[in-house]
């Protein structure tokens, strides 16, 4: 007598449900995907108790005729594919014919549907996968599915569900994500009687972004086509000063996915531009011909497999790299307002900002100012001053050719171009320039070195000493020649030519500290970047250091030539802009 028996259908469905239905949010995802596949333009989602008590999804899609309505609860019954070849190029979100039978097998299930153009519809009820009734029913065109008491017949699974609030949050995340990539569809989400989301259909992703997140000028647009693939979306700008973590939404052919290749490329793109660790906010849409991606590799379709993984990596890296490099400098908004408390009103500086932002040390080349410097015809209304408000980046190219006007507190370069005024942090700007120059040089050769007439002897704690010596080879590529000198000491014979001699001591101590603090298993590439950043920091002009106009001009020109000119290697902004528009607006000229 054999030991193997065929499992009854309802048990097989419950097993399948274990893969497809993990929690209320997975039911919601499957139902929305079905609605989208059915061509819905409006989808209403209702949940009670985080979806544990009830999930209802209503759509205005094509609906089903009575025969299909019965069939859709059978396993592997689908209208979306019919032969093996179809699997090679799937154009719908669903294709397995598993979702409805799976969820029906673990809930009190109700389906009401009416095909477009048909007089009446069908209502089916099932409990734990057993169909209880099929009746003719009225109702609008489209489909309504109710999944109540999910896992009521599998107490072990139900126990794993989180609190109502946590489950509701999962549902809300899934609805938001799907709403994001289907802007042409209207969505509402109601949780325990409260409207959580209501977004009518709109023309495109950027309008949907606005509906969901409001005005997000801190995000920059990405758009690139390459090798038959297209990537577009929005990402956090480098100069953004807010949190370094944010939601990461990645969609492949309008499917929510988690993909390691893409995630890696995102980190890569940001790390080229800055050392600051971040998991930046991104909303990215990859469009790829369906025959070049396999979507049938994960039980909840949360992962895909690319036929050309490295091509995808390259596309994402290039697209993000370009967008980040061109990222705008943060803008300052001027606001005519009463003088800020505790700040005395200062006399207006001709042609510059009214109010207390620039003290009289700010010294333009007064002998021959450019014509646009002429004081405005009308003066600022009495009792008003310009206050600096929150940065609002707009979509301008990062750095135009600029004319240096002067230095503020020996720390900031004030410059202008046709489109506005810029305040540049001289140290941060120079640091960025040097960092890029160093990194560029390193890829092909070593940095120029200068031999010290009198070697520097440094006393360092043993861990730091060991860190320096163990990275001696990497340091040599920068022009540092270090060796043990017995006892607590290290002897430094040469340093990079670009490092001012009086900075050697501080630079080496900082390097020892950096390298000691770094993870031992750190990749050489990252160690080199760290050394480059520290060297650049010490070689760069300092704050509180007077510069000639010529030197300022030189820094601005070099800055313009660097790829990531709006942010320093540590992620600090290089410059702030006050646009012409902002100035004209505040002088009531527009
Ligand atoms: N909201 C809906 N409107 C119209 N037809 C629907 C709807 N939901 C399901 N269907 C029909 O029922 C069938 C079965 O749905 P189900 O979700 O179980 O499988 P699927 O979408 O084909 O594949 P998958 O298991 O990958 O989701 C679908 O192929 C579709 O024909
Ligand atoms: Mg489906």
Coordinates of C-alpha atoms and ligand atoms in Angstrom, one line a residue:
X1 CA 0.0 0.0 0.0
X2 CA 1.6 3.3 -1.1
X3 CA 2.1 6.1 1.3
X4 CA 1.4 9.0 -1.1
X5 CA -2.0 10.5 -1.4
X6 CA -3.3 13.5 -3.5
X7 CA -4.1 16.4 -1.2
X8 CA -7.7 17.6 -1.4
X9 CA -8.2 20.9 -3.3
X10 CA -9.0 23.0 -0.2
X11 CA -5.9 21.8 1.6
X12 CA -3.7 22.4 -1.5
X13 CA -5.2 25.9 -1.7
X14 CA -4.4 26.6 1.9
X15 CA -0.8 25.6 1.3
X16 CA -0.6 27.9 -1.7
X17 CA -2.2 30.6 0.3
X18 CA 0.7 30.4 2.7
X19 CA 2.9 31.7 -0.1
X20 CA 0.6 34.3 -1.7
X21 CA -1.1 35.6 1.4
X22 CA 1.2 36.6 4.2
X23 CA -0.9 39.4 5.7
X24 CA -3.8 41.7 4.9
X25 CA -1.5 43.9 2.8
X26 CA -0.7 41.0 0.5
X27 CA -4.5 40.4 -0.1
X28 CA -4.9 44.1 -0.8
X29 CA -1.9 44.0 -3.3
X30 CA -3.4 41.0 -5.2
X31 CA -6.8 42.6 -5.4
X32 CA -5.6 45.9 -6.6
X33 CA -3.4 44.2 -9.2
X34 CA -6.5 42.2 -10.4
X35 CA -8.4 45.5 -10.7
X36 CA -5.6 47.1 -12.6
X37 CA -5.4 44.1 -15.0
X38 CA -9.1 44.5 -15.5
X39 CA -8.6 48.0 -16.7
X40 CA -10.1 49.8 -13.7
X41 CA -9.9 53.6 -13.6
X42 CA -11.0 53.9 -10.0
X43 CA -10.3 51.5 -7.1
X44 CA -11.7 51.9 -3.6
X45 CA -10.1 50.0 -0.8
X46 CA -11.7 49.6 2.6
X47 CA -10.2 47.9 5.6
X48 CA -11.4 47.3 9.2
X49 CA -9.0 46.5 12.0
X50 CA -6.0 46.7 9.9
X51 CA -7.6 44.4 7.3
X52 CA -7.9 41.5 9.8
X53 CA -11.7 41.9 10.1
X54 CA -12.4 43.0 6.6
X55 CA -10.7 43.9 3.3
X56 CA -12.9 45.2 0.5
X57 CA -11.7 46.2 -2.9
X58 CA -14.1 47.7 -5.5
X59 CA -13.2 48.5 -9.1
X60 CA -14.9 49.8 -12.2
X61 CA -13.0 47.4 -14.5
X62 CA -14.3 45.0 -17.1
X63 CA -15.9 42.7 -14.6
X64 CA -16.6 39.0 -15.2
X65 CA -19.5 37.1 -16.7
X66 CA -21.2 34.4 -14.6
X67 CA -19.0 31.6 -16.0
X68 CA -15.8 33.4 -15.4
X69 CA -17.0 34.4 -11.9
X70 CA -17.3 30.7 -11.0
X71 CA -14.0 29.8 -12.6
X72 CA -11.9 32.5 -11.0
X73 CA -12.0 30.7 -7.7
X74 CA -10.5 27.6 -9.1
X75 CA -6.8 27.1 -8.9
X76 CA -4.7 27.9 -11.9
X77 CA -7.7 29.5 -13.6
X78 CA -6.6 32.7 -15.3
X79 CA -7.5 34.8 -18.3
X80 CA -4.0 36.3 -18.6
X81 CA -2.0 33.5 -20.1
X82 CA -2.9 30.3 -21.9
X83 CA 0.3 28.7 -23.1
X84 CA 3.9 28.2 -22.0
X85 CA 5.2 30.9 -24.5
X86 CA 3.1 33.5 -22.7
X87 CA 5.3 33.2 -19.7
X88 CA 8.2 34.6 -21.6
X89 CA 6.7 38.0 -22.0
X90 CA 4.1 38.8 -19.3
X91 CA 2.3 42.1 -19.8
X92 CA -0.2 41.8 -16.9
X93 CA 0.4 42.0 -13.1
X94 CA -1.2 38.6 -12.5
X95 CA -0.7 35.4 -14.4
X96 CA -0.7 32.4 -12.1
X97 CA -4.5 32.1 -11.4
X98 CA -3.7 31.6 -7.7
X99 CA -4.5 34.7 -5.9
X100 CA -8.3 34.5 -5.5
X101 CA -8.5 30.8 -4.7
X102 CA -5.7 31.3 -2.2
X103 CA -7.3 34.1 -0.3
X104 CA -10.7 32.5 -0.5
X105 CA -9.3 29.4 1.2
X106 CA -8.3 31.3 4.3
X107 CA -11.2 33.7 4.8
X108 CA -14.9 34.4 4.5
X109 CA -14.9 35.4 0.9
X110 CA -17.4 37.3 -1.2
X111 CA -17.2 38.3 -4.8
X112 CA -19.7 40.4 -6.7
X113 CA -19.1 41.2 -10.3
X114 CA -20.9 42.5 -13.4
X115 CA -19.3 42.5 -16.8
X116 CA -19.3 45.8 -18.7
X117 CA -22.5 46.1 -20.8
X118 CA -24.2 43.3 -19.0
X119 CA -27.7 43.6 -17.4
X120 CA -27.0 41.7 -14.2
X121 CA -24.1 40.4 -12.3
X122 CA -23.1 37.4 -10.1
X123 CA -22.4 37.1 -6.4
X124 CA -20.4 34.2 -5.0
X125 CA -19.8 33.5 -1.3
X126 CA -17.2 31.0 0.0
X127 CA -15.9 30.0 3.4
X128 CA -12.5 28.5 3.8
X129 CA -12.4 27.9 0.0
X130 CA -15.8 26.0 -0.1
X131 CA -18.3 27.8 -2.3
X132 CA -21.5 28.3 -0.4
X133 CA -23.7 30.2 -2.9
X134 CA -23.7 31.6 -6.4
X135 CA -26.6 33.9 -7.1
X136 CA -27.5 36.5 -9.7
X137 CA -27.0 40.0 -8.3
X138 CA -27.3 43.6 -9.2
X139 CA -24.6 46.2 -8.4
X140 CA -22.5 48.4 -10.6
X141 CA -20.3 47.3 -13.5
X142 CA -17.0 46.1 -12.3
X143 CA -15.9 43.9 -9.4
X144 CA -16.1 44.0 -5.7
X145 CA -14.2 41.5 -3.5
X146 CA -14.5 41.1 0.2
X147 CA -12.0 39.1 2.3
X148 CA -13.2 38.9 5.9
X149 CA -11.6 37.3 8.9
X150 CA -8.4 36.4 7.1
X151 CA -6.8 33.2 8.5
X152 CA -9.8 32.5 10.7
X153 CA -9.4 28.8 9.9
X154 CA -5.6 28.9 10.4
X155 CA -5.2 30.2 14.0
X156 CA -1.4 29.5 13.8
X157 CA -1.1 32.0 11.0
X158 CA -3.5 34.5 12.4
X159 CA -1.3 34.6 15.6
X160 CA 1.6 36.0 13.5
X161 CA -0.4 39.1 12.4
X162 CA 0.8 42.3 14.0
X163 CA -1.3 44.9 15.7
X164 CA -4.2 46.6 13.8
X165 CA -2.1 49.7 13.4
X166 CA 0.9 47.9 12.1
X167 CA -1.2 45.9 9.6
X168 CA -3.0 49.1 8.5
X169 CA 0.4 50.7 7.9
X170 CA 1.5 47.8 5.7
X171 CA -1.8 48.1 3.7
X172 CA -1.3 51.9 3.4
X173 CA 2.3 51.4 2.1
X174 CA 1.2 48.9 -0.6
X175 CA -1.7 51.1 -1.7
X176 CA 0.6 54.2 -1.9
X177 CA 3.2 52.3 -3.9
X178 CA 0.6 51.0 -6.4
X179 CA -1.0 54.4 -6.6
X180 CA 2.4 55.8 -7.4
X181 CA 3.0 53.7 -10.5
X182 CA -0.6 53.9 -11.8
X183 CA -1.3 57.6 -11.9
X184 CA -4.1 57.2 -14.5
X185 CA -6.1 55.2 -11.9
X186 CA -7.9 56.9 -9.0
X187 CA -7.4 55.3 -5.5
X188 CA -9.2 55.7 -2.2
X189 CA -8.2 54.0 1.0
X190 CA -10.5 54.0 4.0
X191 CA -9.3 52.4 7.2
X192 CA -11.8 51.9 10.0
X193 CA -14.0 54.7 8.6
X194 CA -11.1 57.1 8.1
X195 CA -10.0 58.3 4.6
X196 CA -6.3 57.6 4.6
X197 CA -5.7 58.3 0.9
X198 CA -7.8 59.8 -1.9
X199 CA -6.1 60.4 -5.2
X200 CA -8.1 61.1 -8.3
X201 CA -6.6 60.0 -11.7
X202 CA -3.9 62.3 -13.0
X203 CA -1.8 62.6 -16.1
X204 CA 1.5 61.3 -14.9
X205 CA 3.9 60.2 -12.2
X206 CA 5.0 63.8 -11.2
X207 CA 1.3 64.8 -10.6
X208 CA 0.8 61.6 -8.5
X209 CA 4.0 62.5 -6.6
X210 CA 2.5 65.8 -5.8
X211 CA -0.8 64.2 -4.7
X212 CA 0.9 61.9 -2.3
X213 CA 3.9 63.8 -1.0
X214 CA 3.0 67.4 -1.7
X215 CA 5.5 69.9 -3.1
X216 CA 8.8 68.0 -3.1
X217 CA 11.2 70.4 -4.6
X218 CA 14.0 68.6 -2.8
X219 CA 13.7 65.7 -5.2
X220 CA 15.4 65.8 -8.6
X221 CA 14.1 64.2 -11.7
X222 CA 15.9 61.2 -13.3
X223 CA 15.4 60.2 -17.0
X224 CA 17.6 58.1 -19.1
X225 CA 17.3 55.6 -21.9
X226 CA 20.0 53.1 -22.6
X227 CA 20.2 49.7 -24.4
X228 CA 16.5 49.5 -25.0
X229 CA 15.7 50.2 -21.3
X230 CA 14.3 53.4 -19.8
X231 CA 14.7 54.6 -16.2
X232 CA 12.8 57.6 -14.9
X233 CA 11.6 58.9 -11.6
X234 CA 12.7 61.1 -8.7
X235 CA 15.6 60.9 -6.2
X236 CA 16.8 62.9 -3.2
X237 CA 19.3 65.6 -4.2
X238 CA 22.8 65.4 -2.7
X239 CA 22.6 68.9 -1.2
X240 CA 19.4 67.9 0.6
X241 CA 20.0 68.6 4.3
X242 CA 17.2 66.5 5.6
X243 CA 17.3 63.0 6.8
X244 CA 19.6 60.7 4.9
X245 CA 17.0 57.9 4.9
X246 CA 13.8 57.9 3.0
X247 CA 11.4 55.6 1.3
X248 CA 12.9 53.7 -1.6
X249 CA 10.4 52.7 -4.2
X250 CA 11.5 50.7 -7.2
X251 CA 9.1 49.6 -9.9
X252 CA 10.0 47.3 -12.8
X253 CA 7.4 47.5 -15.6
X254 CA 5.0 49.0 -13.0
X255 CA 5.5 46.2 -10.6
X256 CA 6.7 46.8 -7.0
X257 CA 10.0 44.9 -6.6
X258 CA 12.9 44.6 -4.3
X259 CA 16.0 44.1 -6.4
X260 CA 19.5 43.8 -5.2
X261 CA 21.1 44.9 -8.5
X262 CA 19.2 48.2 -8.5
X263 CA 19.7 48.7 -4.8
X264 CA 23.4 48.3 -5.2
X265 CA 23.5 50.7 -8.1
X266 CA 21.7 53.3 -6.1
X267 CA 24.2 53.1 -3.2
X268 CA 27.0 53.2 -5.8
X269 CA 25.7 56.3 -7.4
X270 CA 25.4 58.2 -4.2
X271 CA 28.8 57.0 -2.9
X272 CA 30.6 58.3 -5.9
X273 CA 29.3 61.7 -5.1
X274 CA 29.7 61.8 -1.4
X275 CA 31.1 59.9 1.5
X276 CA 28.1 60.4 3.7
X277 CA 26.3 57.2 4.3
X278 CA 22.7 57.3 3.2
X279 CA 19.8 55.3 2.1
X280 CA 18.3 58.0 0.0
X281 CA 14.7 58.5 -0.9
X282 CA 14.1 57.3 -4.4
X283 CA 11.1 56.6 -6.6
X284 CA 12.4 54.9 -9.7
X285 CA 10.6 53.3 -12.6
X286 CA 12.4 50.9 -14.9
X287 CA 10.8 50.0 -18.2
X288 CA 12.2 47.0 -19.8
X289 CA 10.8 44.8 -22.7
X290 CA 8.9 42.0 -21.0
X291 CA 11.0 39.3 -22.7
X292 CA 14.2 40.6 -21.0
X293 CA 12.9 40.2 -17.5
X294 CA 11.5 37.1 -15.7
X295 CA 8.8 38.0 -13.3
X296 CA 8.0 34.4 -12.4
X297 CA 10.7 33.9 -9.8
X298 CA 9.1 34.8 -6.5
X299 CA 5.9 33.6 -4.7
X300 CA 4.5 37.1 -4.2
X301 CA 6.2 38.4 -7.4
X302 CA 8.2 40.8 -5.2
X303 CA 11.4 40.0 -7.1
X304 CA 12.3 39.7 -10.8
X305 CA 15.3 38.3 -12.6
X306 CA 16.9 40.4 -15.3
X307 CA 18.4 38.7 -18.3
X308 CA 21.1 41.4 -18.5
X309 CA 21.8 42.3 -14.9
X310 CA 24.9 44.4 -15.5
X311 CA 23.1 46.5 -18.1
X312 CA 20.5 47.3 -15.5
X313 CA 23.2 48.2 -13.0
X314 CA 24.9 50.4 -15.5
X315 CA 21.7 52.2 -16.5
X316 CA 20.8 53.0 -12.9
X317 CA 24.3 54.1 -12.0
X318 CA 24.6 56.4 -15.0
X319 CA 21.1 57.8 -14.7
X320 CA 21.5 58.6 -11.1
X321 CA 25.1 59.8 -11.4
X322 CA 24.1 62.3 -14.1
X323 CA 21.1 63.5 -12.2
X324 CA 23.1 63.9 -9.0
X325 CA 25.9 65.7 -10.8
X326 CA 23.5 68.2 -12.2
X327 CA 21.6 68.5 -9.0
X328 CA 20.7 72.1 -8.2
X329 CA 22.3 74.2 -5.5
X330 CA 19.9 74.9 -2.7
X331 CA 18.2 78.2 -3.0
X332 CA 17.6 80.8 -0.4
X333 CA 14.2 82.4 -0.4
X334 CA 14.0 86.1 0.5
X335 CA 11.1 87.3 2.4
X336 CA 10.4 90.9 3.1
X337 CA 9.5 90.9 6.7
X338 CA 9.9 92.8 9.9
X339 CA 13.5 92.7 11.1
X340 CA 14.1 89.5 13.0
X341 CA 14.0 90.0 16.7
X342 CA 17.4 90.8 18.2
X343 CA 18.9 91.7 14.9
X344 CA 19.3 95.5 14.4
X345 CA 18.4 96.8 11.0
X346 CA 21.5 97.6 9.0
X347 CA 21.9 100.0 6.1
X348 CA 21.2 98.5 2.7
X349 CA 24.2 97.7 0.6
X350 CA 23.7 99.1 -2.8
X351 CA 22.7 96.5 -5.3
X352 CA 22.8 93.6 -2.8
X353 CA 20.4 92.4 -0.3
X354 CA 18.6 94.9 1.9
X355 CA 18.9 94.2 5.6
X356 CA 21.3 92.6 7.9
X357 CA 22.6 89.7 6.0
X358 CA 25.8 91.3 4.8
X359 CA 27.8 93.4 7.2
X360 CA 30.0 96.2 5.8
X361 CA 33.1 94.0 5.6
X362 CA 31.6 92.7 2.4
X363 CA 33.6 94.6 -0.1
X364 CA 32.7 94.6 -3.7
X365 CA 35.3 95.9 -6.2
X366 CA 33.7 99.3 -5.9
X367 CA 35.9 101.0 -8.5
X368 CA 34.2 99.4 -11.5
X369 CA 31.1 97.4 -10.6
X370 CA 29.3 95.5 -13.4
X371 CA 26.3 97.4 -14.6
X372 CA 23.7 95.1 -13.0
X373 CA 25.1 96.4 -9.7
X374 CA 23.4 99.7 -10.0
X375 CA 21.1 100.3 -7.0
X376 CA 17.5 99.6 -7.8
X377 CA 15.4 102.6 -8.7
X378 CA 13.0 102.1 -5.8
X379 CA 14.3 101.5 -2.3
X380 CA 13.1 98.8 0.1
X381 CA 10.0 99.9 2.0
X382 CA 10.9 101.2 5.4
X383 CA 10.8 98.7 8.3
X384 CA 11.4 95.8 6.0
X385 CA 14.4 93.5 5.7
X386 CA 15.2 90.4 3.8
X387 CA 15.2 87.3 5.9
X388 CA 16.8 84.1 4.8
X389 CA 14.3 81.3 4.7
X390 CA 14.3 77.6 4.1
X391 CA 16.2 76.4 1.0
X392 CA 14.1 75.7 -2.0
X393 CA 16.0 74.1 -4.8
X394 CA 14.7 74.6 -8.3
X395 CA 15.5 73.2 -11.5
X396 CA 18.6 75.1 -12.5
X397 CA 21.9 73.7 -13.8
X398 CA 24.3 73.4 -10.9
X399 CA 27.0 75.9 -11.6
X400 CA 27.0 78.6 -14.3
X401 CA 30.1 80.7 -15.0
X402 CA 30.1 83.1 -12.1
X403 CA 31.8 86.4 -11.3
X404 CA 33.3 86.6 -7.8
X405 CA 32.3 89.8 -6.1
X406 CA 34.0 89.5 -2.8
X407 CA 34.4 87.6 0.4
X408 CA 32.1 87.6 3.4
X409 CA 33.8 87.2 6.8
X410 CA 36.8 85.7 4.9
X411 CA 34.8 82.5 4.7
X412 CA 32.2 82.8 2.0
X413 CA 32.7 83.8 -1.6
X414 CA 29.9 86.0 -2.9
X415 CA 29.4 85.6 -6.6
X416 CA 26.9 86.3 -9.2
X417 CA 25.7 85.3 -12.7
X418 CA 22.9 86.4 -14.8
X419 CA 20.4 84.3 -12.9
X420 CA 21.2 85.3 -9.4
X421 CA 23.6 85.6 -6.5
X422 CA 25.5 82.7 -4.9
X423 CA 27.1 82.3 -1.5
X424 CA 29.8 79.7 -1.7
X425 CA 31.6 78.2 1.3
X426 CA 35.2 78.6 0.2
X427 CA 36.5 75.7 2.2
X428 CA 33.8 73.2 1.2
X429 CA 34.1 74.3 -2.5
X430 CA 37.8 74.0 -2.6
X431 CA 37.6 70.7 -0.8
X432 CA 35.2 69.3 -3.4
X433 CA 37.5 70.5 -6.2
X434 CA 40.6 68.9 -4.7
X435 CA 38.7 65.7 -3.8
X436 CA 37.7 65.2 -7.4
X437 CA 41.1 66.1 -8.7
X438 CA 42.7 63.6 -6.4
X439 CA 40.3 60.8 -7.2
X440 CA 40.7 61.5 -10.9
X441 CA 44.5 61.4 -10.7
X442 CA 44.4 58.2 -8.6
X443 CA 42.6 56.3 -11.2
X444 CA 45.5 56.6 -13.6
X445 CA 48.6 57.4 -11.6
X446 CA 49.9 58.5 -8.2
X447 CA 49.7 62.0 -6.8
X448 CA 52.7 64.2 -7.0
X449 CA 54.8 64.0 -3.8
X450 CA 57.0 66.5 -2.0
X451 CA 60.0 65.3 0.0
X452 CA 60.1 67.0 3.4
X453 CA 63.4 68.7 4.2
X454 CA 63.0 67.8 7.8
X455 CA 60.9 64.6 8.2
X456 CA 57.9 65.0 10.5
X457 CA 58.0 62.7 13.6
X458 CA 54.6 61.9 15.0
X459 CA 53.8 60.3 18.2
X460 CA 50.6 58.3 18.0
X461 CA 48.7 55.7 20.0
X462 CA 49.5 52.2 18.9
X463 CA 46.2 51.5 17.2
X464 CA 46.5 54.6 15.0
X465 CA 50.1 53.9 14.3
X466 CA 49.3 50.4 13.2
X467 CA 46.4 51.8 11.0
X468 CA 48.8 54.2 9.2
X469 CA 51.5 51.6 8.7
X470 CA 49.1 49.0 7.4
X471 CA 47.8 51.4 4.8
X472 CA 51.3 52.6 3.9
X473 CA 50.9 51.3 0.3
X474 CA 47.6 53.1 -0.2
X475 CA 49.1 56.2 1.4
X476 CA 52.1 56.1 -1.0
X477 CA 49.7 56.5 -3.9
X478 CA 48.8 59.8 -2.5
X479 CA 52.4 60.8 -2.0
X480 CA 52.6 60.1 1.7
X481 CA 55.7 58.2 2.7
X482 CA 55.4 56.9 6.3
X483 CA 57.5 54.5 8.3
X484 CA 57.8 53.2 11.8
X485 CA 60.3 55.2 13.8
X486 CA 60.5 53.1 17.0
X487 CA 58.6 53.6 20.2
X488 CA 55.4 55.5 19.7
X489 CA 56.6 57.3 16.7
X490 CA 56.0 57.4 13.0
X491 CA 58.3 59.1 10.6
X492 CA 56.9 61.0 7.6
X493 CA 59.3 61.6 4.8
X494 CA 57.1 62.8 2.0
X495 CA 53.6 64.3 1.7
X496 CA 51.3 65.1 -1.3
X497 CA 52.6 68.2 -3.1
X498 CA 49.2 69.9 -2.8
X499 CA 49.3 69.7 1.0
X500 CA 50.7 72.9 2.6
X501 CA 53.6 71.9 4.9
X502 CA 52.1 73.4 8.0
X503 CA 49.1 71.1 7.5
X504 CA 51.1 67.8 7.4
X505 CA 50.9 67.1 11.1
X506 CA 47.1 67.7 11.4
X507 CA 46.4 65.8 8.1
X508 CA 48.3 62.7 9.2
X509 CA 46.7 62.7 12.6
X510 CA 43.3 62.9 11.0
X511 CA 44.2 60.1 8.6
X512 CA 45.4 57.9 11.4
X513 CA 42.2 58.6 13.2
X514 CA 40.1 57.9 10.1
X515 CA 41.9 54.7 9.2
X516 CA 41.9 53.4 12.7
X517 CA 38.1 54.0 12.9
X518 CA 37.4 52.3 9.6
X519 CA 36.1 48.8 9.4
X520 CA 39.1 46.4 9.1
X521 CA 37.5 44.6 6.2
X522 CA 37.0 47.8 4.3
X523 CA 37.5 47.7 0.6
X524 CA 40.6 49.4 -0.7
X525 CA 38.5 51.7 -2.8
X526 CA 36.7 53.0 0.2
X527 CA 39.9 53.5 2.1
X528 CA 41.3 55.4 -0.8
X529 CA 38.2 57.6 -0.9
X530 CA 38.5 58.3 2.8
X531 CA 42.2 59.2 2.4
X532 CA 41.3 61.4 -0.5
X533 CA 38.6 63.2 1.4
X534 CA 40.8 63.8 4.4
X535 CA 43.7 65.0 2.2
X536 CA 41.4 67.3 0.3
X537 CA 40.0 68.7 3.5
X538 CA 43.5 69.6 4.8
X539 CA 44.8 70.9 1.5
X540 CA 41.8 73.1 0.9
X541 CA 41.7 76.8 1.8
X542 CA 40.3 77.3 5.3
X543 CA 37.5 79.4 6.6
X544 CA 38.5 82.8 8.0
X545 CA 41.2 83.0 5.3
X546 CA 41.3 86.1 3.1
X547 CA 41.4 85.4 -0.6
X548 CA 42.2 87.6 -3.6
X549 CA 39.5 88.0 -6.2
X550 CA 41.8 86.1 -8.6
X551 CA 41.9 83.1 -6.2
X552 CA 38.2 83.3 -5.8
X553 CA 37.7 83.3 -9.5
X554 CA 40.0 80.3 -9.8
X555 CA 38.0 78.3 -7.2
X556 CA 34.8 79.1 -8.9
X557 CA 36.1 78.0 -12.3
X558 CA 37.4 74.8 -11.0
X559 CA 34.2 74.2 -9.1
X560 CA 32.3 74.6 -12.4
X561 CA 34.4 71.9 -14.0
X562 CA 33.7 69.3 -11.2
X563 CA 31.0 66.8 -11.7
X564 CA 29.4 67.0 -8.3
X565 CA 29.8 70.6 -7.6
X566 CA 26.9 71.2 -5.2
X567 CA 28.1 69.1 -2.3
X568 CA 31.4 68.4 -0.5
X569 CA 32.8 64.8 -0.1
X570 CA 31.2 64.7 3.3
X571 CA 27.8 65.7 2.0
X572 CA 27.7 69.4 3.1
X573 CA 26.4 71.9 0.5
X574 CA 28.9 73.9 -1.4
X575 CA 26.7 76.9 -2.2
X576 CA 23.4 78.5 -1.8
X577 CA 21.6 80.5 -4.5
X578 CA 19.3 83.5 -4.4
X579 CA 17.6 83.6 -7.7
X580 CA 17.1 86.7 -9.8
X581 CA 13.4 85.9 -9.6
X582 CA 13.5 85.9 -5.9
X583 CA 15.3 89.2 -5.8
X584 CA 13.0 90.9 -8.4
X585 CA 10.0 89.6 -6.5
X586 CA 11.1 91.1 -3.3
X587 CA 11.8 94.4 -4.9
X588 CA 8.3 94.3 -6.4
X589 CA 9.7 94.2 -9.9
X590 CA 7.7 91.2 -11.0
Ligands
LIG1 N1 -11.2 42.6 -10.4 C1 -11.3 41.8 -11.4 N2 -12.0 42.2 -12.5 C2 -12.1 41.3 -13.6 N3 -11.6 40.1 -13.6 C3 -11.0 39.6 -12.5 C4 -10.8 40.4 -11.4 N4 -10.1 39.7 -10.4 C5 -9.9 38.5 -11.0 N5 -10.4 38.5 -12.2 C6 -10.3 37.3 -13.1 O1 -10.1 36.2 -12.3 C7 -8.9 35.5 -12.7 C8 -8.2 34.9 -11.5 O2 -7.7 35.9 -10.7 P1 -6.4 35.6 -9.8 O3 -6.0 36.8 -9.2 O4 -6.8 34.4 -9.0 O5 -5.4 35.1 -10.9 P2 -4.5 36.0 -11.9 O6 -4.7 37.4 -11.6 O7 -4.8 35.5 -13.3 O8 -3.0 35.5 -11.5 P3 -2.3 35.7 -10.1 O9 -2.5 34.5 -9.3 O10 -0.9 35.8 -10.6 O11 -2.8 37.0 -9.5 C9 -8.1 36.5 -13.5 O12 -7.3 35.9 -14.4 C10 -9.2 37.4 -14.1 O13 -9.6 36.9 -15.3
LIG2 MG1 -4.4 38.2 -9.7

